[in-house]
Amino acid sequence: MVCLGNICRSPLAEGILKAKLPNTTAVTVDSAGTAAYHLGKTPDPRSIAIARTHGIDITQLRGRQFEVKDFDDFDLIYAMDTSNFKHIIALSRTDEDRLKVNLILNELTPGEDLSVPDPYYGGDQGFKNVYDMLDKACDRILEKLI
Ligand code: 4NP
């Protein structure tokens, strides 16, 4: 799960998908940011709060930057928005790398290339909207994974 700062959208997506996966699954879920603004930082308090209202604890997550090695370590790479998508593609080395990358909302509305809006400069309602979008998208991803 990849966004810009790895403190608002992608940690939420990571927490939501992890919470949906059965304990027995061998799937590894992680998140990263295309930027290095928030390395080692906890998720934004507003992401922590909206996750908590849904019974999900994301306080242990820490910001990290997306790296080329992630193409080797992961089979599916979900970008939150079209800018993140372009940054990830710019780091790709092969068609195999590029085939792993998709916009997360294309799981809900295939081919429409919609972005999860960046809630950083907005209020709590933005985080609620983001949560609801990611929750629905993660339901679709779950169907693929199990
Ligand atoms: P995120 O949100 O990409 O969903 O983690 C942002 C977090 C921080 C900034 C921008 C977006 N920032 O400019 O610091």
Coordinates of N, CA and C and ligand atoms in Angstrom, one line a residue:
M1 N 0.8 -1.2 0.0 CA 0.0 0.0 0.0 C 0.9 1.2 0.0
V2 N 0.8 2.1 -1.0 CA 1.7 3.2 -1.1 C 0.9 4.5 -1.3
C3 N 1.3 5.5 -0.5 CA 0.8 6.9 -0.7 C 2.0 7.8 -0.7
L4 N 1.8 9.1 -0.4 CA 2.9 10.1 -0.5 C 3.7 10.0 0.8
G5 N 3.0 10.2 2.0 CA 3.8 10.4 3.2 C 3.9 9.2 4.1
N6 N 3.1 8.2 3.8 CA 3.0 6.9 4.6 C 2.5 7.2 6.0
I7 N 1.7 8.3 6.2 CA 1.2 8.5 7.5 C -0.3 8.6 7.5
C8 N -1.0 8.8 6.4 CA -2.5 9.0 6.4 C -3.1 7.8 5.7
R9 N -3.0 7.7 4.3 CA -3.8 6.7 3.6 C -3.2 5.3 3.6
S10 N -1.9 5.2 3.3 CA -1.4 3.8 3.2 C -1.3 3.0 4.5
P11 N -1.1 3.7 5.7 CA -1.1 2.9 6.9 C -2.5 2.4 7.2
L12 N -3.5 3.3 6.8 CA -4.9 2.9 7.0 C -5.2 1.6 6.2
A13 N -4.8 1.7 4.9 CA -5.0 0.6 4.0 C -4.3 -0.7 4.5
E14 N -3.1 -0.5 5.0 CA -2.4 -1.7 5.6 C -3.2 -2.2 6.8
G15 N -3.6 -1.4 7.7 CA -4.3 -1.9 8.9 C -5.6 -2.5 8.5
I16 N -6.3 -2.0 7.6 CA -7.6 -2.5 7.2 C -7.5 -3.9 6.6
L17 N -6.5 -4.0 5.6 CA -6.4 -5.3 4.9 C -5.9 -6.3 5.9
K18 N -4.9 -6.0 6.8 CA -4.4 -6.9 7.8 C -5.6 -7.4 8.6
A19 N -6.5 -6.5 9.0 CA -7.6 -6.9 9.9 C -8.5 -7.9 9.2
K20 N -8.6 -7.8 7.9 CA -9.6 -8.6 7.2 C -9.0 -10.0 6.9
L21 N -7.7 -10.1 6.9 CA -7.1 -11.4 6.5 C -7.2 -12.4 7.7
P22 N -7.5 -13.7 7.4 CA -7.5 -14.7 8.4 C -6.1 -14.8 9.1
N23 N -6.1 -15.2 10.3 CA -4.8 -15.4 11.0 C -3.9 -16.4 10.4
T24 N -4.5 -17.3 9.7 CA -3.7 -18.4 9.1 C -3.0 -18.0 7.8
T25 N -3.3 -16.8 7.3 CA -2.8 -16.5 5.9 C -1.3 -16.3 5.9
A26 N -0.7 -16.6 4.7 CA 0.7 -16.4 4.6 C 1.0 -15.0 3.8
V27 N -0.1 -14.2 3.7 CA 0.1 -12.9 3.0 C 0.8 -11.9 3.9
T28 N 1.7 -11.2 3.3 CA 2.4 -10.1 4.0 C 1.9 -8.8 3.5
V29 N 1.4 -7.9 4.4 CA 0.9 -6.6 4.0 C 1.8 -5.5 4.6
D30 N 2.2 -4.6 3.8 CA 3.1 -3.5 4.3 C 2.6 -2.2 3.6
S31 N 3.2 -1.1 4.1 CA 2.9 0.2 3.4 C 4.2 1.0 3.3
A32 N 4.1 2.0 2.5 CA 5.3 2.9 2.3 C 4.8 4.2 1.6
G33 N 5.7 5.2 1.7 CA 5.4 6.5 1.0 C 6.3 6.7 -0.1
T34 N 5.9 7.4 -1.1 CA 6.9 7.8 -2.2 C 7.8 8.9 -1.7
A35 N 7.4 9.6 -0.8 CA 8.3 10.7 -0.2 C 8.9 10.2 1.1
A36 N 10.0 11.0 1.5 CA 10.7 10.6 2.7 C 10.4 11.6 3.9
Y37 N 9.2 12.2 3.8 CA 8.9 13.3 4.8 C 8.8 12.7 6.2
H38 N 8.3 11.5 6.3 CA 7.9 11.0 7.7 C 8.5 9.7 8.0
L39 N 9.7 9.6 7.7 CA 10.4 8.3 8.0 C 10.4 8.0 9.5
G40 N 10.0 6.8 9.9 CA 10.1 6.4 11.3 C 8.9 7.0 12.1
K41 N 8.0 7.8 11.5 CA 6.9 8.4 12.2 C 5.7 7.5 12.4
T42 N 5.0 7.7 13.4 CA 3.7 7.0 13.6 C 2.7 7.6 12.6
P43 N 1.6 6.9 12.3 CA 0.6 7.4 11.5 C 0.0 8.7 12.0
D44 N -0.6 9.5 11.1 CA -1.3 10.7 11.5 C -2.3 10.4 12.6
P45 N -2.5 11.2 13.7 CA -3.4 10.9 14.7 C -4.9 10.7 14.2
R46 N -5.2 11.4 13.1 CA -6.5 11.3 12.6 C -6.7 9.9 11.9
S47 N -5.7 9.3 11.3 CA -5.8 8.0 10.8 C -5.8 7.0 11.9
I48 N -5.0 7.2 13.0 CA -5.1 6.3 14.2 C -6.5 6.3 14.7
A49 N -7.1 7.5 14.8 CA -8.4 7.7 15.4 C -9.5 7.0 14.6
I50 N -9.5 7.1 13.3 CA -10.6 6.5 12.5 C -10.4 5.0 12.5
A51 N -9.2 4.5 12.5 CA -8.9 3.1 12.5 C -9.5 2.5 13.9
R52 N -9.2 3.3 14.9 CA -9.6 2.8 16.3 C -11.1 2.7 16.4
T53 N -11.8 3.6 15.8 CA -13.3 3.5 15.9 C -13.8 2.3 15.2
H54 N -13.0 1.7 14.3 CA -13.3 0.4 13.7 C -12.6 -0.8 14.3
G55 N -12.0 -0.6 15.5 CA -11.4 -1.7 16.2 C -10.0 -2.1 15.6
I56 N -9.4 -1.2 14.9 CA -8.1 -1.5 14.3 C -7.0 -0.6 14.9
D57 N -5.9 -1.2 15.4 CA -4.8 -0.5 16.0 C -3.7 -0.4 15.0
I58 N -3.4 0.9 14.6 CA -2.3 1.1 13.6 C -1.1 1.9 14.3
T59 N -1.2 2.0 15.6 CA -0.2 2.8 16.3 C 1.2 2.2 16.2
Q60 N 1.4 0.9 15.9 CA 2.7 0.3 15.8 C 3.4 0.6 14.5
L61 N 2.6 1.1 13.5 CA 3.2 1.3 12.2 C 4.1 2.5 12.2
R62 N 5.2 2.4 11.3 CA 6.1 3.5 11.2 C 6.4 3.9 9.7
G63 N 6.5 5.1 9.4 CA 6.7 5.6 8.1 C 8.0 5.1 7.5
R64 N 7.9 4.7 6.2 CA 9.1 4.3 5.5 C 8.9 4.7 4.0
Q65 N 10.0 4.8 3.3 CA 9.9 5.2 1.9 C 9.9 4.0 1.0
F66 N 9.0 4.1 -0.1 CA 9.0 3.0 -1.1 C 10.4 2.9 -1.7
E67 N 10.8 1.6 -1.9 CA 12.2 1.4 -2.5 C 12.1 0.4 -3.6
V68 N 13.1 0.4 -4.5 CA 13.1 -0.5 -5.7 C 12.9 -2.0 -5.2
K69 N 13.6 -2.3 -4.1 CA 13.5 -3.7 -3.5 C 12.1 -4.1 -3.3
D70 N 11.1 -3.2 -3.1 CA 9.7 -3.6 -2.9 C 9.2 -4.3 -4.1
F71 N 9.7 -4.1 -5.3 CA 9.2 -4.8 -6.4 C 9.6 -6.3 -6.3
D72 N 10.7 -6.6 -5.6 CA 11.1 -8.0 -5.4 C 10.4 -8.6 -4.3
D73 N 10.0 -7.8 -3.3 CA 9.4 -8.4 -2.1 C 7.9 -8.5 -2.1
F74 N 7.2 -7.8 -3.1 CA 5.8 -7.9 -3.1 C 5.2 -8.2 -4.5
D75 N 4.1 -8.9 -4.5 CA 3.4 -9.3 -5.7 C 2.4 -8.3 -6.2
L76 N 1.8 -7.5 -5.3 CA 0.8 -6.5 -5.6 C 1.2 -5.2 -4.9
I77 N 1.2 -4.1 -5.7 CA 1.6 -2.8 -5.2 C 0.5 -1.9 -5.5
Y78 N -0.2 -1.4 -4.5 CA -1.4 -0.5 -4.7 C -1.0 0.9 -4.4
A79 N -1.2 1.8 -5.4 CA -1.0 3.2 -5.2 C -2.3 3.8 -4.8
M80 N -2.2 4.8 -3.9 CA -3.4 5.5 -3.5 C -3.9 6.5 -4.5
D81 N -3.0 7.2 -5.2 CA -3.4 8.2 -6.2 C -2.5 8.1 -7.4
T82 N -2.9 8.9 -8.4 CA -2.2 8.8 -9.7 C -0.8 9.3 -9.6
S83 N -0.6 10.3 -8.7 CA 0.8 10.8 -8.5 C 1.7 9.7 -7.9
N84 N 1.2 9.0 -6.9 CA 2.0 7.9 -6.3 C 2.2 6.9 -7.4
F85 N 1.2 6.6 -8.2 CA 1.3 5.6 -9.2 C 2.5 5.9 -10.2
K86 N 2.5 7.2 -10.6 CA 3.6 7.6 -11.5 C 5.0 7.5 -10.9
H87 N 5.1 7.9 -9.6 CA 6.3 7.8 -8.9 C 6.8 6.3 -8.8
I88 N 5.9 5.4 -8.5 CA 6.3 4.0 -8.4 C 6.7 3.5 -9.8
I89 N 5.9 3.8 -10.8 CA 6.3 3.3 -12.2 C 7.6 3.9 -12.6
A90 N 7.9 5.1 -12.2 CA 9.2 5.7 -12.5 C 10.4 4.9 -11.9
L91 N 10.2 4.2 -10.8 CA 11.2 3.4 -10.2 C 11.3 2.0 -10.7
S92 N 10.3 1.6 -11.5 CA 10.2 0.2 -12.0 C 11.3 -0.1 -13.0
R93 N 11.7 -1.4 -13.1 CA 12.8 -1.8 -13.9 C 12.4 -2.6 -15.1
T94 N 11.3 -3.3 -14.9 CA 10.8 -4.3 -16.0 C 9.3 -4.3 -16.1
D95 N 8.8 -4.9 -17.1 CA 7.4 -5.1 -17.3 C 6.8 -5.9 -16.1
E96 N 7.6 -6.8 -15.6 CA 7.2 -7.6 -14.5 C 6.9 -6.7 -13.3
D97 N 7.8 -5.8 -13.0 CA 7.6 -4.8 -12.0 C 6.3 -4.0 -12.2
R98 N 6.2 -3.5 -13.4 CA 5.0 -2.6 -13.7 C 3.7 -3.3 -13.6
L99 N 3.7 -4.6 -13.9 CA 2.4 -5.4 -13.8 C 1.9 -5.5 -12.4
K100 N 2.8 -5.3 -11.5 CA 2.4 -5.5 -10.0 C 1.7 -4.2 -9.5
V101 N 1.8 -3.1 -10.2 CA 1.3 -1.8 -9.7 C -0.1 -1.5 -10.3
N102 N -1.0 -1.1 -9.4 CA -2.3 -0.6 -9.8 C -2.8 0.4 -8.8
L103 N -3.7 1.2 -9.2 CA -4.4 2.1 -8.3 C -5.4 1.3 -7.5
I104 N -5.4 1.6 -6.2 CA -6.2 0.7 -5.3 C -7.7 0.9 -5.7
L105 N -8.1 2.0 -6.1 CA -9.6 2.2 -6.4 C -10.0 1.5 -7.7
N106 N -9.0 1.1 -8.5 CA -9.3 0.3 -9.7 C -9.8 -1.1 -9.3
E107 N -9.6 -1.5 -8.0 CA -10.3 -2.7 -7.5 C -11.8 -2.6 -7.4
L108 N -12.2 -1.3 -7.2 CA -13.7 -1.0 -7.0 C -14.3 -0.6 -8.3
T109 N -13.6 0.2 -9.1 CA -14.1 0.8 -10.3 C -13.0 0.6 -11.4
P110 N -12.9 -0.7 -11.9 CA -11.8 -1.0 -12.8 C -11.7 -0.1 -14.0
G111 N -10.4 0.3 -14.3 CA -10.1 1.1 -15.4 C -10.5 2.6 -15.3
E112 N -11.1 3.0 -14.2 CA -11.4 4.4 -14.0 C -10.3 5.3 -13.5
D113 N -9.3 4.7 -13.0 CA -8.1 5.4 -12.5 C -8.4 6.5 -11.5
L114 N -9.3 6.2 -10.6 CA -9.7 7.2 -9.5 C -8.6 7.2 -8.4
S115 N -8.5 8.3 -7.8 CA -7.5 8.5 -6.7 C -8.2 8.5 -5.3
V116 N -7.6 8.0 -4.3 CA -8.0 8.2 -2.9 C -7.6 9.6 -2.6
P117 N -8.5 10.5 -2.2 CA -8.1 11.9 -2.0 C -7.1 12.0 -0.8
D118 N -6.1 12.9 -0.9 CA -5.2 13.1 0.2 C -5.9 13.9 1.3
P119 N -6.0 13.3 2.5 CA -6.8 13.9 3.5 C -6.0 14.8 4.4
Y120 N -4.7 14.9 4.2 CA -3.7 15.5 5.1 C -4.1 16.9 5.5
Y121 N -4.5 17.7 4.5 CA -4.8 19.2 4.8 C -6.3 19.4 5.1
G122 N -7.0 18.4 5.2 CA -8.5 18.5 5.5 C -8.8 18.2 6.9
G123 N -10.1 17.9 7.1 CA -10.6 17.6 8.5 C -10.9 16.1 8.7
D124 N -11.6 15.8 9.8 CA -11.9 14.5 10.1 C -12.8 13.8 9.1
Q125 N -13.7 14.5 8.5 CA -14.6 13.9 7.5 C -13.8 13.3 6.3
G126 N -12.7 14.0 5.9 CA -11.8 13.4 4.9 C -11.3 12.1 5.2
F127 N -10.9 11.9 6.5 CA -10.3 10.6 6.9 C -11.4 9.5 7.0
K128 N -12.6 10.0 7.3 CA -13.8 9.0 7.3 C -14.0 8.5 5.9
N129 N -14.1 9.5 5.0 CA -14.3 9.1 3.5 C -13.2 8.2 3.1
V130 N -11.9 8.5 3.4 CA -10.8 7.6 3.0 C -11.0 6.2 3.6
Y131 N -11.3 6.2 4.8 CA -11.5 4.9 5.5 C -12.6 4.1 4.7
D132 N -13.7 4.7 4.4 CA -14.8 3.9 3.8 C -14.4 3.4 2.4
M133 N -13.7 4.3 1.6 CA -13.2 3.8 0.3 C -12.2 2.7 0.4
L134 N -11.3 2.8 1.4 CA -10.2 1.7 1.5 C -10.9 0.5 2.0
D135 N -11.9 0.6 2.9 CA -12.5 -0.6 3.4 C -13.2 -1.4 2.3
K136 N -13.8 -0.7 1.4 CA -14.5 -1.4 0.3 C -13.5 -2.0 -0.7
A137 N -12.4 -1.2 -1.0 CA -11.4 -1.7 -1.9 C -10.7 -2.9 -1.3
C138 N -10.5 -2.9 0.0 CA -9.8 -4.1 0.7 C -10.7 -5.3 0.7
D139 N -12.0 -5.1 0.7 CA -12.9 -6.3 0.6 C -12.6 -7.0 -0.8
R140 N -12.4 -6.2 -1.8 CA -12.2 -6.8 -3.2 C -10.8 -7.5 -3.2
I141 N -9.8 -6.8 -2.6 CA -8.5 -7.4 -2.6 C -8.5 -8.7 -1.8
L142 N -9.2 -8.7 -0.7 CA -9.3 -9.9 0.0 C -9.9 -11.1 -0.8
E143 N -10.9 -10.8 -1.6 CA -11.4 -11.9 -2.5 C -10.4 -12.4 -3.4
K144 N -9.4 -11.6 -3.8 CA -8.3 -12.1 -4.7 C -7.3 -12.9 -4.0
L145 N -7.1 -12.6 -2.7 CA -6.0 -13.2 -1.9 C -6.3 -14.5 -1.3
I146 N -7.6 -14.7 -0.9 CA -7.9 -16.0 -0.2 C -8.9 -16.8 -1.0
Ligands
4NP1 P1 -0.5 10.5 2.9 O1 -0.8 12.0 3.3 O2 0.3 10.5 1.6 O3 -1.8 9.8 2.8 O4 0.3 9.9 4.0 C1 0.1 13.0 3.4 C2 0.9 13.1 4.5 C3 1.9 14.1 4.6 C4 2.0 15.0 3.6 C5 1.2 14.9 2.5 C6 0.3 13.9 2.4 N1 2.9 16.1 3.7 O5 3.0 16.9 2.8 O6 3.7 16.1 4.7

